[in-house]
CSV table of C-alpha atoms in Angstrom, one decimal:
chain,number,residue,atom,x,y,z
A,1,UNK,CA,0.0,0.0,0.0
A,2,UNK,CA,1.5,3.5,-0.8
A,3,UNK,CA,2.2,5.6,2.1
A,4,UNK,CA,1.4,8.9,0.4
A,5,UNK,CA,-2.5,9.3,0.4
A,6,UNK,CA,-1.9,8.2,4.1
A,7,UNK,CA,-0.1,11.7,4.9
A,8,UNK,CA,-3.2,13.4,5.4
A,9,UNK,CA,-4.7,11.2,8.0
A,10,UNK,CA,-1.3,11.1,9.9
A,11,UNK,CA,-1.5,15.5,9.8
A,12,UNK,CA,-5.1,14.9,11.5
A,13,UNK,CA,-4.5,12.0,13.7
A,14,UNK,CA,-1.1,14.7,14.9
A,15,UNK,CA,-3.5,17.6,15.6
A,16,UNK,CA,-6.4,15.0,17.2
A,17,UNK,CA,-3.7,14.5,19.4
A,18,UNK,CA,-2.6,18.2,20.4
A,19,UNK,CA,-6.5,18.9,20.9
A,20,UNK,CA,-6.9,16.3,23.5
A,21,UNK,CA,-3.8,17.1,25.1
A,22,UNK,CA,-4.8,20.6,25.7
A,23,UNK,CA,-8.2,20.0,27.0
A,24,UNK,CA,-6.4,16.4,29.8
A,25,UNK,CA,-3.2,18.7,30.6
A,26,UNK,CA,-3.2,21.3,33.3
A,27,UNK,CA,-1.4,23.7,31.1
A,28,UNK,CA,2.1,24.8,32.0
A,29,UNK,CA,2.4,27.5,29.0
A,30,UNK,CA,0.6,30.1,27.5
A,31,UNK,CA,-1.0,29.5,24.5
A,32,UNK,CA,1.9,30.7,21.8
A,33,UNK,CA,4.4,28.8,24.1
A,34,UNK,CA,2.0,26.0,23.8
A,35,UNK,CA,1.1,26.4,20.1
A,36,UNK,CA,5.4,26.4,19.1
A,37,UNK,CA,5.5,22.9,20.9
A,38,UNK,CA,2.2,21.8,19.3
A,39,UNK,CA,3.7,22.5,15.9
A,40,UNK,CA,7.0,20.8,16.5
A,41,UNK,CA,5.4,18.0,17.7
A,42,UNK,CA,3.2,17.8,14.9
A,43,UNK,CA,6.5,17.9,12.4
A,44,UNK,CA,7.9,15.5,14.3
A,45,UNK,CA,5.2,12.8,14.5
A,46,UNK,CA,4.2,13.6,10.8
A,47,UNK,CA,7.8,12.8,9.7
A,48,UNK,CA,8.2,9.7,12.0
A,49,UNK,CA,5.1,8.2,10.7
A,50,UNK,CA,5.8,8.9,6.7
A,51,UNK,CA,9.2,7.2,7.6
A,52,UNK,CA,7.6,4.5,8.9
A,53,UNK,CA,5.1,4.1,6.1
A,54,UNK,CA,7.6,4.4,3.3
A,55,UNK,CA,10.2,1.9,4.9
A,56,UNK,CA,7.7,-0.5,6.1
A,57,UNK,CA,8.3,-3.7,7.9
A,58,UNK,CA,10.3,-3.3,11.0
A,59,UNK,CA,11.5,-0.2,10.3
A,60,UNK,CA,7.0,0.1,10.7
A,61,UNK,CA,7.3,-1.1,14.0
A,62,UNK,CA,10.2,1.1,15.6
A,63,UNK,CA,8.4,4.3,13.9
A,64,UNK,CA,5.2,3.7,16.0
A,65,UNK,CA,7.6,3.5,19.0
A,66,UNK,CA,8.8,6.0,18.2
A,67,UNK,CA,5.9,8.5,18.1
A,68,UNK,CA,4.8,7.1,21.2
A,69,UNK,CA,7.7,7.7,22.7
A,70,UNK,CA,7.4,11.2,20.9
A,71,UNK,CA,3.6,11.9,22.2
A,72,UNK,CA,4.6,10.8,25.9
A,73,UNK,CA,7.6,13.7,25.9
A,74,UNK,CA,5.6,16.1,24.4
A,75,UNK,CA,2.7,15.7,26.9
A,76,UNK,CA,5.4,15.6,29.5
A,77,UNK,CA,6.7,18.8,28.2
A,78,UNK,CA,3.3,21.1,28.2
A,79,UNK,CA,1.6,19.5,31.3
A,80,UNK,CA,2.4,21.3,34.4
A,81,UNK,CA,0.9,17.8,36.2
A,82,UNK,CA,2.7,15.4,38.5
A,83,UNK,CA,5.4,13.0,36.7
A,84,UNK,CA,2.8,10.1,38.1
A,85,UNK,CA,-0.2,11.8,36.9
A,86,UNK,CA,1.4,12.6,33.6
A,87,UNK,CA,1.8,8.7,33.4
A,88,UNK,CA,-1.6,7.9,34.0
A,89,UNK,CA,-3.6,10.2,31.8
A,90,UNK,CA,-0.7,9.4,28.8
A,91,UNK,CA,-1.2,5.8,29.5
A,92,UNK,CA,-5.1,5.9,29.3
A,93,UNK,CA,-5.0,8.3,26.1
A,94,UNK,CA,-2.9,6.1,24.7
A,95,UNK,CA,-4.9,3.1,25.4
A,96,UNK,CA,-7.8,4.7,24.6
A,97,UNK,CA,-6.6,5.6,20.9
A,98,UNK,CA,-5.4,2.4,20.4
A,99,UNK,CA,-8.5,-0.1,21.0
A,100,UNK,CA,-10.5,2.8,19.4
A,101,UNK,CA,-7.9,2.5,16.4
A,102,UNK,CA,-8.3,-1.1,15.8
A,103,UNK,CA,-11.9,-1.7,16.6
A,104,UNK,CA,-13.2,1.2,14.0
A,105,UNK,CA,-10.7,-0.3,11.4
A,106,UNK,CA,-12.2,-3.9,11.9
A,107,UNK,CA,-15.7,-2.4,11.9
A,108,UNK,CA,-15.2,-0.5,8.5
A,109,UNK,CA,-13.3,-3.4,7.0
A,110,UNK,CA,-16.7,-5.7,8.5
A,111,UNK,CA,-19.4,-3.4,7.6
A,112,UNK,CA,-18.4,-1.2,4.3
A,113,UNK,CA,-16.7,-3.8,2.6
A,114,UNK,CA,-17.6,-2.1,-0.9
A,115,UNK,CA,-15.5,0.8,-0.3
A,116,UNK,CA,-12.3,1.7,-1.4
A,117,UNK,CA,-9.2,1.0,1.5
A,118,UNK,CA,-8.4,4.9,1.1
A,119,UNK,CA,-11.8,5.8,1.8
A,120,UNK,CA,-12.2,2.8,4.6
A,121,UNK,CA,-8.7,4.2,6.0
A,122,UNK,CA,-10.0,8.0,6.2
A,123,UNK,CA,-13.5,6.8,8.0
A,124,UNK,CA,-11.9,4.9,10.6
A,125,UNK,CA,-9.4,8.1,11.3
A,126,UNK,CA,-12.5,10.7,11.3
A,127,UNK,CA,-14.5,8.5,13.1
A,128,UNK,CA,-12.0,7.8,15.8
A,129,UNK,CA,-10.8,11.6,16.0
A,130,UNK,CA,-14.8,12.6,16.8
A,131,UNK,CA,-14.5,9.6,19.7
A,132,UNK,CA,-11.6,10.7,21.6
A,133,UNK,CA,-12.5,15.0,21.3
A,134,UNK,CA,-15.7,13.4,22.6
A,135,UNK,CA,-13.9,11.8,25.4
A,136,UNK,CA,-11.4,14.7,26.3
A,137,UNK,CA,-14.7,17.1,26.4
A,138,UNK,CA,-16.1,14.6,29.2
A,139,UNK,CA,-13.1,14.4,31.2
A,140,UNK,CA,-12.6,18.5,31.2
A,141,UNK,CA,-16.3,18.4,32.0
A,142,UNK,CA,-16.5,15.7,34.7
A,143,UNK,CA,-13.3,13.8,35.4
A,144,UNK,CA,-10.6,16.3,36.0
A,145,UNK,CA,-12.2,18.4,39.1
A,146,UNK,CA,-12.9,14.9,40.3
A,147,UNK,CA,-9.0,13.8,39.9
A,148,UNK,CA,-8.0,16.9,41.2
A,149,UNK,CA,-8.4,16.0,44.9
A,150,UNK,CA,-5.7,13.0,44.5
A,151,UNK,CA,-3.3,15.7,44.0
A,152,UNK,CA,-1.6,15.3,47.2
A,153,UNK,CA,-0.7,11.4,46.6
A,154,UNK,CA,1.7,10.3,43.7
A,155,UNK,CA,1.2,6.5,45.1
A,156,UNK,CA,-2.4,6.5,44.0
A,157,UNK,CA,-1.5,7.8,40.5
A,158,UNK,CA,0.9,4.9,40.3
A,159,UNK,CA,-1.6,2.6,40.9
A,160,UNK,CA,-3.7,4.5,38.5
A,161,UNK,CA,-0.8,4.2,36.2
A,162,UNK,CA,-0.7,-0.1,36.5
A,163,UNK,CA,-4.1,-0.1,36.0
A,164,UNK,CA,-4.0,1.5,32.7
A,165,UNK,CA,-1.1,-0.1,31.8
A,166,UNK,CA,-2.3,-3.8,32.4
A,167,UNK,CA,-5.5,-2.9,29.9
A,168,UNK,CA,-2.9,-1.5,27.1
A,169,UNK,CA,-1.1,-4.5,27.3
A,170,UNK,CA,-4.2,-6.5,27.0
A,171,UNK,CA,-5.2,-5.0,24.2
A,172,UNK,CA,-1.7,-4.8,22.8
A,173,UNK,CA,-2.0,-8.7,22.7
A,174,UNK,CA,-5.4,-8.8,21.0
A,175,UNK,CA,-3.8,-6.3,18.5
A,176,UNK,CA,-0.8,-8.9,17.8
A,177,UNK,CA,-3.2,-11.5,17.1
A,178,UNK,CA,-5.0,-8.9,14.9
A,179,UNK,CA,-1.8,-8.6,12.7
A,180,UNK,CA,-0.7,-12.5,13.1
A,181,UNK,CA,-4.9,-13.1,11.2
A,182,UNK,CA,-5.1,-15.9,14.2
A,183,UNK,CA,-8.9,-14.8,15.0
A,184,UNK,CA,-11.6,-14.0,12.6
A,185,UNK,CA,-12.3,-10.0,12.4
A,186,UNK,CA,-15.6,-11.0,14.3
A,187,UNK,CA,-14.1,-12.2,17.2
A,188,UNK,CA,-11.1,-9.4,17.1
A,189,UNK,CA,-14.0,-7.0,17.1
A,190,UNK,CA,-15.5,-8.5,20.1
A,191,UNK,CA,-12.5,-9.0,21.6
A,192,UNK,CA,-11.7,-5.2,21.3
A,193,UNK,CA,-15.3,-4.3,22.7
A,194,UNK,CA,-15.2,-6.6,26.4
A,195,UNK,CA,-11.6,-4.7,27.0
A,196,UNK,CA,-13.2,-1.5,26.4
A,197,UNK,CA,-16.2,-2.4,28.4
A,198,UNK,CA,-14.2,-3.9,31.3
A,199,UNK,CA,-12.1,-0.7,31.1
A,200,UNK,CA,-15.0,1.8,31.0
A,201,UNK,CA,-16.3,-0.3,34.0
A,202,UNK,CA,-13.0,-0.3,36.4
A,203,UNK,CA,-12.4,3.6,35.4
A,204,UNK,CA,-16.2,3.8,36.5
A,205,UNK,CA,-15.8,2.4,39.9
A,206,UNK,CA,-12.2,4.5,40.1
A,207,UNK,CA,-13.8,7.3,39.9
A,208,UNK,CA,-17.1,6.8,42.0
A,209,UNK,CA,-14.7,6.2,45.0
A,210,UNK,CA,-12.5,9.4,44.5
A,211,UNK,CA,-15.5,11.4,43.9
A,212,UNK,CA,-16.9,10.0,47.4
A,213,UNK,CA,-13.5,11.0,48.5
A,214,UNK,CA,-13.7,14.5,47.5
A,215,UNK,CA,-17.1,14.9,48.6
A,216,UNK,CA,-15.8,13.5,52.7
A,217,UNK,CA,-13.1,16.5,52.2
A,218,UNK,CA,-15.7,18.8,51.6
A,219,UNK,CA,-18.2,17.5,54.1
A,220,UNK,CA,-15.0,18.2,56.7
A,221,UNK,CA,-14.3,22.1,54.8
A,222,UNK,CA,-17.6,22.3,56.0
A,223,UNK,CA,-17.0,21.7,58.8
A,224,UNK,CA,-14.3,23.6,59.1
A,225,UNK,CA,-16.4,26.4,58.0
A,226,UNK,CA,-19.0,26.0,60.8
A,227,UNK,CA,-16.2,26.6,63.0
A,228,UNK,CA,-15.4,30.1,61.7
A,229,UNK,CA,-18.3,30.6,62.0
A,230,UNK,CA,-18.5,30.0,65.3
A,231,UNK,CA,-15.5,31.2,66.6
A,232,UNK,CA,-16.3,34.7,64.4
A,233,UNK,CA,-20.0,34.5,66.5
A,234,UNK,CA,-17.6,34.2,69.8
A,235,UNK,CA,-15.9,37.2,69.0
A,236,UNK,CA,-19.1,39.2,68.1
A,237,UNK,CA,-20.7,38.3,71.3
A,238,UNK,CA,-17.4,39.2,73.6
A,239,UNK,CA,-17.9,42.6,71.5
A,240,UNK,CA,-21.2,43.0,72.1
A,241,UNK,CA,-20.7,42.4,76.1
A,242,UNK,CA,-18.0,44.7,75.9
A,243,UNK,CA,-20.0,47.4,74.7
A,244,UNK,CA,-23.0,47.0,76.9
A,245,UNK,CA,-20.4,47.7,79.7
A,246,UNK,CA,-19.4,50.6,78.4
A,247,UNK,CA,-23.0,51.8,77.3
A,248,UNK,CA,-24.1,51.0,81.2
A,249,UNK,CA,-20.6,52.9,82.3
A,250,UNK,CA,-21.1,56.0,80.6
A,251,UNK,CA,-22.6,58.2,82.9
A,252,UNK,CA,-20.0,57.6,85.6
A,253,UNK,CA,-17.3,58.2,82.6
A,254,UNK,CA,-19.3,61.7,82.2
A,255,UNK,CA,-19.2,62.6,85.5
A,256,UNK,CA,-15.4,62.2,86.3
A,257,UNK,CA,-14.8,64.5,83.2
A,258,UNK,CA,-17.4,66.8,84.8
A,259,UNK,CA,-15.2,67.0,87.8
A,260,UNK,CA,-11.9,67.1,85.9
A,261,UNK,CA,-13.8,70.6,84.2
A,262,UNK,CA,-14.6,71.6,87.2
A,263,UNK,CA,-10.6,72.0,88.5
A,264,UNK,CA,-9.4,73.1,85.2
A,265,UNK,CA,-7.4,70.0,84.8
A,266,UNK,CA,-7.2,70.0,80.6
A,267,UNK,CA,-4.3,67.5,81.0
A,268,UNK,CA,-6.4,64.9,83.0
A,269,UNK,CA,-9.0,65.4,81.2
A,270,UNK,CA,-7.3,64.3,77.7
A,271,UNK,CA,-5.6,61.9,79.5
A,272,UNK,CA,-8.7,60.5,80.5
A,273,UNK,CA,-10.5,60.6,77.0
A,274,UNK,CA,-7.4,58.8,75.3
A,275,UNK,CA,-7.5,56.2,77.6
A,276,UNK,CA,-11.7,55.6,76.9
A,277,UNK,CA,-10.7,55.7,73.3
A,278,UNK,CA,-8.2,52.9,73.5
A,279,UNK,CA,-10.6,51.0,75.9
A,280,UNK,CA,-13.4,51.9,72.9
A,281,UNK,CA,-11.4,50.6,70.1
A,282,UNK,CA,-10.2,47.5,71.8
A,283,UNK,CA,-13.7,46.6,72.3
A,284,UNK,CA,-14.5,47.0,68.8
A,285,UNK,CA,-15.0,44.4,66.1
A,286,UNK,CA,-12.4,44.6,63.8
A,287,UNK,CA,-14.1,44.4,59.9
A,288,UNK,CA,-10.9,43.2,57.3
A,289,UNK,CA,-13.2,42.5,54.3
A,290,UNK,CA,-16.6,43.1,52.8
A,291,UNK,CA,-16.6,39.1,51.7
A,292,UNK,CA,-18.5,37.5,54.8
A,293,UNK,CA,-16.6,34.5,53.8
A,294,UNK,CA,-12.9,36.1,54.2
A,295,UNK,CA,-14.0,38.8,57.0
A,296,UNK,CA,-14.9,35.3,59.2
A,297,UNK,CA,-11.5,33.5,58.6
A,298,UNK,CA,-9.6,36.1,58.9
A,299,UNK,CA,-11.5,37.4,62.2
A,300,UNK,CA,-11.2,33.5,63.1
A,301,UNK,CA,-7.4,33.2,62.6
A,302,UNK,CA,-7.1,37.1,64.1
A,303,UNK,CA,-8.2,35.5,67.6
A,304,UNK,CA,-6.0,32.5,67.5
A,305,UNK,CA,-2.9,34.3,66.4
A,306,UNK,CA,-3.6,36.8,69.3
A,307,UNK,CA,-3.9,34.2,71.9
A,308,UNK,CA,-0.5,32.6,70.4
A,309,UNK,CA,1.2,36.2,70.6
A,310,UNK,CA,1.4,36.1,67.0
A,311,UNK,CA,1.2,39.8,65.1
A,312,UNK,CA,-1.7,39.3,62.5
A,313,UNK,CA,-1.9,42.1,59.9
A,314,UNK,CA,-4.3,42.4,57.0
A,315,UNK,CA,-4.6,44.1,53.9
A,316,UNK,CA,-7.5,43.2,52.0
A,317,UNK,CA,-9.0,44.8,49.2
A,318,UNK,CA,-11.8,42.3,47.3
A,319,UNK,CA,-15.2,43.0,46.8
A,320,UNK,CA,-18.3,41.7,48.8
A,321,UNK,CA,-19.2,39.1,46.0
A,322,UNK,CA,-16.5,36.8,44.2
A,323,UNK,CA,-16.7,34.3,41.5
A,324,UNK,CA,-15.6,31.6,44.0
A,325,UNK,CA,-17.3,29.0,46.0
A,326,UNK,CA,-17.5,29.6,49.8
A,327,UNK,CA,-16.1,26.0,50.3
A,328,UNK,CA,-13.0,26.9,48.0
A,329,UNK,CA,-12.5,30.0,49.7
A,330,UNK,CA,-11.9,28.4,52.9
A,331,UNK,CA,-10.0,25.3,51.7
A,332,UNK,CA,-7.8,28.0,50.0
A,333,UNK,CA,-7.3,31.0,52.6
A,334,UNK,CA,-7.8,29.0,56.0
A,335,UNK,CA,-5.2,26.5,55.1
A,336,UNK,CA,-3.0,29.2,54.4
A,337,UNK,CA,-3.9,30.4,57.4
A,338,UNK,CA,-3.6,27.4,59.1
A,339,UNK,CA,-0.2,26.5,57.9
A,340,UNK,CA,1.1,30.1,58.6
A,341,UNK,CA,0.2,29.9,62.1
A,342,UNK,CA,1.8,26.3,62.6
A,343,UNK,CA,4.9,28.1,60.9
A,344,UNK,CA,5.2,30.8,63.5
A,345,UNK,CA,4.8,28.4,66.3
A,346,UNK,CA,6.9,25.9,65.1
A,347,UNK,CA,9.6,28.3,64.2
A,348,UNK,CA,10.9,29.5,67.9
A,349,UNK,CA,11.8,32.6,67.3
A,350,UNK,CA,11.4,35.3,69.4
A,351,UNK,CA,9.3,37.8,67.1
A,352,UNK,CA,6.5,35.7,65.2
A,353,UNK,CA,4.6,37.7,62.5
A,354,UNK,CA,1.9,37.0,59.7
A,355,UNK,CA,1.1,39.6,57.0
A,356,UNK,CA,-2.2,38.5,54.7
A,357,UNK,CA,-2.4,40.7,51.5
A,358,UNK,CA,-5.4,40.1,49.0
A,359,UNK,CA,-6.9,41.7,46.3
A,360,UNK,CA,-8.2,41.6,43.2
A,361,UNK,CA,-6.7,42.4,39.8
A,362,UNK,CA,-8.7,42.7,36.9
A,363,UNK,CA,-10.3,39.0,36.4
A,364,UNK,CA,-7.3,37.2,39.4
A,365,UNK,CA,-7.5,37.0,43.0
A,366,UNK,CA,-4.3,37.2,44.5
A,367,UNK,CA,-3.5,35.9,48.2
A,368,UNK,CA,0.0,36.1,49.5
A,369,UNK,CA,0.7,35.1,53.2
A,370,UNK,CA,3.8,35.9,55.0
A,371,UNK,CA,4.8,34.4,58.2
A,372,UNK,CA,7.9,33.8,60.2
A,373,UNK,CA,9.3,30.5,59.8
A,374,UNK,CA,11.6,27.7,60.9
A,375,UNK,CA,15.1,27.8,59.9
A,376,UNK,CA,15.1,24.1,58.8
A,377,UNK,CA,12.0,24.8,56.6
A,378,UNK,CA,12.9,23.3,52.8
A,379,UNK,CA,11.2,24.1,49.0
A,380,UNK,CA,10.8,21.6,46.0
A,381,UNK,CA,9.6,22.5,43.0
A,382,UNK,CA,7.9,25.9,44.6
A,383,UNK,CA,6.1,23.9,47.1
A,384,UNK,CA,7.0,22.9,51.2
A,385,UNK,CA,9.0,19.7,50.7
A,386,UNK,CA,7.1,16.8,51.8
A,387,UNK,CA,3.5,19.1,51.6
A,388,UNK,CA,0.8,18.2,53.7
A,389,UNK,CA,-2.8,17.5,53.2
A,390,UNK,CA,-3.3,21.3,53.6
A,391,UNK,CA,-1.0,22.6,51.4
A,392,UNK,CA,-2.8,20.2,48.6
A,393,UNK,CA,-6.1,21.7,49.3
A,394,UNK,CA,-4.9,25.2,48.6
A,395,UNK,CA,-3.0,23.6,45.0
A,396,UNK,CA,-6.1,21.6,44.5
A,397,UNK,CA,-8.3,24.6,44.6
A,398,UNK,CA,-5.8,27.0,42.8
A,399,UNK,CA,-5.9,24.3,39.9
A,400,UNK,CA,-9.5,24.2,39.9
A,401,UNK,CA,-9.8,27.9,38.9
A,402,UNK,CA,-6.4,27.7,36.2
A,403,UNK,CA,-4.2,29.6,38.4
A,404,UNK,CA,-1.2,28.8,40.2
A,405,UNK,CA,0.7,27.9,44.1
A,406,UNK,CA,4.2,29.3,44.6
A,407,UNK,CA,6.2,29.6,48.2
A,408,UNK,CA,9.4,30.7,48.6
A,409,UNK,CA,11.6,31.7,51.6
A,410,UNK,CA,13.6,34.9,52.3
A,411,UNK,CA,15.1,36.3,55.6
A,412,UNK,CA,13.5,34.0,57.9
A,413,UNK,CA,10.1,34.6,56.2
A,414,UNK,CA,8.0,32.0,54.3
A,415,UNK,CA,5.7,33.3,51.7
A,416,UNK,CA,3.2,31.8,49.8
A,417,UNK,CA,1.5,33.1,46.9
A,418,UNK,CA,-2.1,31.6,45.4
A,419,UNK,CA,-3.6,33.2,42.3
A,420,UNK,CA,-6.9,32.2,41.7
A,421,UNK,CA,-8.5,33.0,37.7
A,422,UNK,CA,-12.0,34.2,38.5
């Protein structure tokens, strides 16, 4: 068979494959960044496989290694994802293309018998490219937020990984008895379809558990939120006593200045009214944001840090209503929080400070939480080495609105920086 009317399918089997990619990959480019690898790719897999066709035989066999090999670097390369994750999703794909490669052949060959192999050739190719856009519209849809929250463990996308691995393989074995003609087209057909069921049906039940998963961690964000709450209604209601005392404590405040008048005493008298001033404003409810949400965390983590003799400060500059789900805000800010107080406590030093700064710019929210640190505290790849469940909250969250996680530590001062795409 000549390899040159082929050419076309092989552009648009090339650019099925960038498409999918960009819709399974958490980007880790822009898109002109991401559009210059896309096109070398594309060149690179289009002259692999025209190689391959021309030379034929074993020289077949090595090409198609070698575009996989080709497609796994280049979704390596764009993909901001975990090395593990990267594994799993390439695997899959890759799986994926392949059963739906050689089950769409046989069923052209089987059912449109009367038409020519370069027509037979291009259905099987269109038909298989509408398939898999299909399938990487329903994962950006439904699977990725779900395999977001197994972020925090690269041992689960290992196993992940084996699973989708073992169903390529078994497959790959069905496909070599496809070439060796050692089972009618019938039964290769059938063949194809129970491995694609049993797939569909294990990928099924792995993603039923690790959405039960995520919804447990947001049933306990929940919870966590009921007790901001609560400690924010603790703080209101120590106000409020506060102020009925010095409401009821008034008149006697009157009537000392009254007597201070009396003498002439100007001094005591502003001495006296500074000191009621300070008493006032200690009593008063501090407000740091218009965003119920963020006022009560920060009000929350205001109190604890206070009782730990930790210096809170607070700039915050966001607007009473936000494109962002209460439950994400406080996954996001008050294990930020959380982990900044731990950090002060844990580092020993004498002075322990945390400085909160967030606002909004244009269509991001931007977060960045200072606090003093322990000298023995260590960064890899951007992020606390060793991260804890916390600290994959906050990336699973940033991840789930395209933006971004960075720490990094100067001068005895850990900061961490979240930018959210609203």
């Amino acid at each position: 068979m000549s390899g040159l009317y082929q050419l076309p399918g092989v552009f648009l089997t090339a650019l099925c494959h960038v498409i999918v990619i960009y819709y399974v990959a958490e980007h880790r480019y822009f898109r002109k960044k991401f559009l210059l690898y896309s096109c070398i790719f594309i060149l690179g897999f289009v002259s692999i496989c025209s190689f391959g066709l021309a030379a034929g035989g074993m020289t077949a066999l090595f090409a198609y290694m070698g575009i996989a090999v080709e497609l796994f670097l280049y979704s390596c390369i764009v993909s901001k994802d975990g090395f593990s994750k990267k594994c799993f999703l390439f695997i899959t794909y890759f799986c994926l293309f392949t059963i739906l490669d050689n089950m769409l052949k046989l069923t052209v060959r089987l059912s449109l018998s009367q038409i020519s192999e370069e027509a037979g050739y291009y259905v099987a190719i269109v038909l298989r490219s509408m398939v898999l856009l299909l399938a990487a519209v329903l994962y950006k849809k439904y699977a990725a937020v779900i395999l977001r929250s197994l972020t925090d463990s690269g041992k689960r996308w290992w196993n992940l990984a084996l699973i989708a691995l073992l169903f390529y393989l078994l497959q790959a074995a069905v496909a070599v008895l496809n070439a060796g003609n050692f089972i009618p087209d019938v039964h290769l057909l059938l063949a194809f379809a129970a491995i694609s069921f049993l797939m569909c049906a294990v990928y099924g039940v792995v993603f039923s558990n690790v959405s039960y998963m995520k919804k447990d961690t947001e049933a306990a964000l929940v919870r966590q939120n009921t007790e901001y709450l609560s400690n924010r209604l603790s703080v209101l209601q120590r106000a409020e006593e506060a102020n009925r005392r010095l409401r009821h404590d008034m008149r006697h405040h009157m009537d000392a200045i009254a007597e201070y008048a009396k003498t002439g005493d100007t001094s005591a008298i502003l001495a006296y009214i500074g000191e009621y001033g300070t008493e006032i404003s200690e009593a008063a409810v501090k407000r740091y944001s218009e965003n119920r949400t963020i006022n009560s965390i920060l009000s929350a983590y205001a109190g604890k840090a206070g009782e730990g003799g930790v210096s809170f400060l607070v700039r915050c500059n966001v607007p009473k209503e936000l494109k962002i789900r209460e439950i994400d805000l406080i996954a996001l800010l008050g294990n930020l929080l959380e982990n900044a107080l731990h950090g002060c406590q844990e580092s020993g030093k004498e002075k322990q400070c945390i400085e909160i700064h967030i606002r909004r710019q244009d269509n991001r929210m931007i977060i960045v939480c200072d606090n003093t640190c322990s000298d023995k505290l260590e960064l890899s790849d951007s992020l606390p080495a060793g991260k804890s469940i916390g600290i994959s909250s906050i990336l699973s969250v940033c991840q789930k609105y395209d933006g971004n996680l960075d720490y990094k530590i100067e001068k005895e001062v850990c900061s961490a920086c979240a930018v959210l795409n609203l």
